[in-house]
GROMACS .gro file of C-alpha atoms in nm:
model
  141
    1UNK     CA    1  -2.095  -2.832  -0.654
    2UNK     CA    2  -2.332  -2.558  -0.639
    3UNK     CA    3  -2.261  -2.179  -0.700
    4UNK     CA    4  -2.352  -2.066  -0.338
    5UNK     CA    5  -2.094  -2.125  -0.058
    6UNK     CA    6  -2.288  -2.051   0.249
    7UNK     CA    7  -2.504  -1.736   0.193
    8UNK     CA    8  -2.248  -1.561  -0.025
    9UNK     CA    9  -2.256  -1.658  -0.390
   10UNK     CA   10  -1.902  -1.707  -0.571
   11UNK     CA   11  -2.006  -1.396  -0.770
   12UNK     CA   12  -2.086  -1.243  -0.474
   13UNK     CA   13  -1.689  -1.277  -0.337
   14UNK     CA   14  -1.578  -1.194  -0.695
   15UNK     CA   15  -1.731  -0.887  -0.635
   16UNK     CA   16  -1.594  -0.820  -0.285
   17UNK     CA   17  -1.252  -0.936  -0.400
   18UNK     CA   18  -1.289  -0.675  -0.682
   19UNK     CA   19  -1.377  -0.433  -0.467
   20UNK     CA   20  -1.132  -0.464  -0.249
   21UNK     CA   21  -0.853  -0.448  -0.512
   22UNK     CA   22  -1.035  -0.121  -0.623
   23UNK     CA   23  -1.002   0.035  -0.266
   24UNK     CA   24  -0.627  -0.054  -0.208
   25UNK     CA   25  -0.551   0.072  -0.560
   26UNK     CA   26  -0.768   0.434  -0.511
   27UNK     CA   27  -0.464   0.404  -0.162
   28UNK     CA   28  -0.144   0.247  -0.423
   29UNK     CA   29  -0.267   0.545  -0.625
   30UNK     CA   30  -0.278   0.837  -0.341
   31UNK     CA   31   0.056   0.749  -0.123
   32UNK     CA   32   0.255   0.732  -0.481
   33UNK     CA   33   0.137   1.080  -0.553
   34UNK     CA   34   0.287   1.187  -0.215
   35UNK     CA   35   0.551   0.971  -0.281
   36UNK     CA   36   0.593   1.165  -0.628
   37UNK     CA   37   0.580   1.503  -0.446
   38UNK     CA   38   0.837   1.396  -0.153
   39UNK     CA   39   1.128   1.292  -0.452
   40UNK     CA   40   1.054   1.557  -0.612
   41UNK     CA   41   1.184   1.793  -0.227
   42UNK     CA   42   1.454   1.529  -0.237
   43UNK     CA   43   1.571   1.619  -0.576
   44UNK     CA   44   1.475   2.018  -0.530
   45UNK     CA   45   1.681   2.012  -0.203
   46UNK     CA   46   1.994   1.833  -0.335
   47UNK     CA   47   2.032   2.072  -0.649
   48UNK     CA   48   1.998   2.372  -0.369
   49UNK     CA   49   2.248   2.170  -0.120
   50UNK     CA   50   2.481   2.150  -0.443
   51UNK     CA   51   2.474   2.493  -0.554
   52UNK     CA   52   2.548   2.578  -0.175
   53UNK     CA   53   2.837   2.326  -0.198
   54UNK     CA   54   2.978   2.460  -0.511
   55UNK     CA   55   2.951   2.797  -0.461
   56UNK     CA   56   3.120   2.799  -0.142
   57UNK     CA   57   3.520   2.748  -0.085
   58UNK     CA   58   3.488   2.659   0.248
   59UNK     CA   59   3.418   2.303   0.421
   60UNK     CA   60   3.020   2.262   0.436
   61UNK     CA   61   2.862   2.464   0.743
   62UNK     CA   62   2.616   2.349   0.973
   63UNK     CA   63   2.364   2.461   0.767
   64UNK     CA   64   2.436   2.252   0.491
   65UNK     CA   65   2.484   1.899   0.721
   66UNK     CA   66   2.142   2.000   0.854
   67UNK     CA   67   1.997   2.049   0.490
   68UNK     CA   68   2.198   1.730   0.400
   69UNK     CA   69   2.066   1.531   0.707
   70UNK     CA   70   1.685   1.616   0.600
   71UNK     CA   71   1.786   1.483   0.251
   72UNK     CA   72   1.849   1.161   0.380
   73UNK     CA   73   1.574   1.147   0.619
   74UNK     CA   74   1.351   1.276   0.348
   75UNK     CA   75   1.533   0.929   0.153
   76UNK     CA   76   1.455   0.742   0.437
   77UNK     CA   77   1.043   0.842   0.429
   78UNK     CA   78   1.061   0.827   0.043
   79UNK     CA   79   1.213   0.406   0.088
   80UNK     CA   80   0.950   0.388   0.389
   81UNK     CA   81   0.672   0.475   0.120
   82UNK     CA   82   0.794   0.273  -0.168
   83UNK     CA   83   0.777  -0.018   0.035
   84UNK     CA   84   0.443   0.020   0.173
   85UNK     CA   85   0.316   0.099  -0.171
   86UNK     CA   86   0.442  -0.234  -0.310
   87UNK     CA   87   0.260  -0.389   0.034
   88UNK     CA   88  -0.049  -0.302  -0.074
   89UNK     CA   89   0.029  -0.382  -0.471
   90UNK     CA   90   0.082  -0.732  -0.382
   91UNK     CA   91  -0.256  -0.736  -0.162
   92UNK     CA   92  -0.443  -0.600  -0.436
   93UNK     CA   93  -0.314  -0.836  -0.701
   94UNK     CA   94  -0.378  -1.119  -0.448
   95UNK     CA   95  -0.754  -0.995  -0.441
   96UNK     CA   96  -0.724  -0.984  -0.764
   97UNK     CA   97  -0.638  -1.316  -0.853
   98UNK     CA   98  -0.867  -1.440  -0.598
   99UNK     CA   99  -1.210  -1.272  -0.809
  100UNK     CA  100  -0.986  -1.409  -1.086
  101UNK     CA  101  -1.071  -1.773  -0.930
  102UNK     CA  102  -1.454  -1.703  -0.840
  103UNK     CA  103  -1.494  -1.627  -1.143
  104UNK     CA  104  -1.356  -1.950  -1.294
  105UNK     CA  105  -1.606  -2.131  -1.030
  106UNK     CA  106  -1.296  -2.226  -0.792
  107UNK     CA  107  -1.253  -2.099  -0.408
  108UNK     CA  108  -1.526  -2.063  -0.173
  109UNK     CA  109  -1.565  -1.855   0.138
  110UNK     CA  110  -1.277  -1.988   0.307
  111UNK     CA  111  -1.025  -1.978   0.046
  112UNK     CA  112  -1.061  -1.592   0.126
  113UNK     CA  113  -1.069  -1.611   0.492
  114UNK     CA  114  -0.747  -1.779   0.434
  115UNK     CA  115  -0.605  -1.524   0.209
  116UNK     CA  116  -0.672  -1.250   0.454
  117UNK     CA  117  -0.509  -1.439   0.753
  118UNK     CA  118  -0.228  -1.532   0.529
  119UNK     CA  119  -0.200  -1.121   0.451
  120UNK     CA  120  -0.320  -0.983   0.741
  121UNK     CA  121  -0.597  -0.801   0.532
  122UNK     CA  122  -0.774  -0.655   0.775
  123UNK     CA  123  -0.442  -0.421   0.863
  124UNK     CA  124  -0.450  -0.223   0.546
  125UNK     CA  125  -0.787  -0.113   0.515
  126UNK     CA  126  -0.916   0.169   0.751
  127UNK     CA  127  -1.314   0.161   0.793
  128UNK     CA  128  -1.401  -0.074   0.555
  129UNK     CA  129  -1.437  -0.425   0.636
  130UNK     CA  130  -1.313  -0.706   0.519
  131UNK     CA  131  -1.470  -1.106   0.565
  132UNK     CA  132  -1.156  -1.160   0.787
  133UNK     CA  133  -1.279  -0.840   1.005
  134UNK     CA  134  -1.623  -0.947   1.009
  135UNK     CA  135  -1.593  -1.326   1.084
  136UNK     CA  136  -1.340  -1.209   1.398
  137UNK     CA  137  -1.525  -0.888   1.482
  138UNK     CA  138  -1.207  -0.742   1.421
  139UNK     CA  139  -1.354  -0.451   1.221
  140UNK     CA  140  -1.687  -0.370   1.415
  141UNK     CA  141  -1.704  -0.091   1.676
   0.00000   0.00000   0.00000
């Protein structure tokens, strides 16, 4: 079997596959700074909605369910994120393992427009493109 599949070499997918892992880990790495940032609120505004709590005799005001409702919707973003973040960790490792396979000389063009069906690739990237994006038109303006 010969190195090239179609026009695009296996090293050239490696590559792409590569790159592709690079690009959703430069977005893993972004949303779990804001993810870092919003627990860190969560955990700011719960010591404040404590001291409140603790300093006061009386049953909790409106002002503290309203602080203590934004806590938990705050939780709610914060389990939102998390979840995304591990989304795009398990595309990345997939692309990943997939240059992993070029590399051994196994897969071909397909096995990646596969992959990106399977995943729904195409959703998680922004402008760049992907060979799912391109082979639909998906991507294209």
């Amino acid at each position: 079997m010969s190195d090239d599949v179609g026009d695009i070499s296996r090293a050239e997918l490696a590559e792409y596959c590569r790159t592709q892992a690079a690009i959703l880990a430069g977005h893993i790495d972004r949303q779990s700074a804001v993810l870092s940032d919003l627990l860190e609120e969560i955990e700011q505004d719960t010591a404040n909605a404590r001291a409140t709590l603790t300093e006061s005799s009386e049953r909790p005001d409106s002002d503290t369910e309203a602080t203590i409702g934004e806590i938990e919707a705050k939780q709610e973003r914060a389990q939102s994120k998390q979840a995304t973040i591990e989304e795009y960790r398990t595309l990345a490792e997939g692309y990943t393992d997939l240059a992993e396979q070029f590399a051994e000389d196994s897969g071909d063009l397909e096995t990646v427009l596969e992959f990106e069906i399977e995943t729904d690739a195409p959703a998680y990237f922004d402008a760049e493109t992907t060979v799912l994006g391109v082979a639909t038109g998906r991507n294209r303006d």
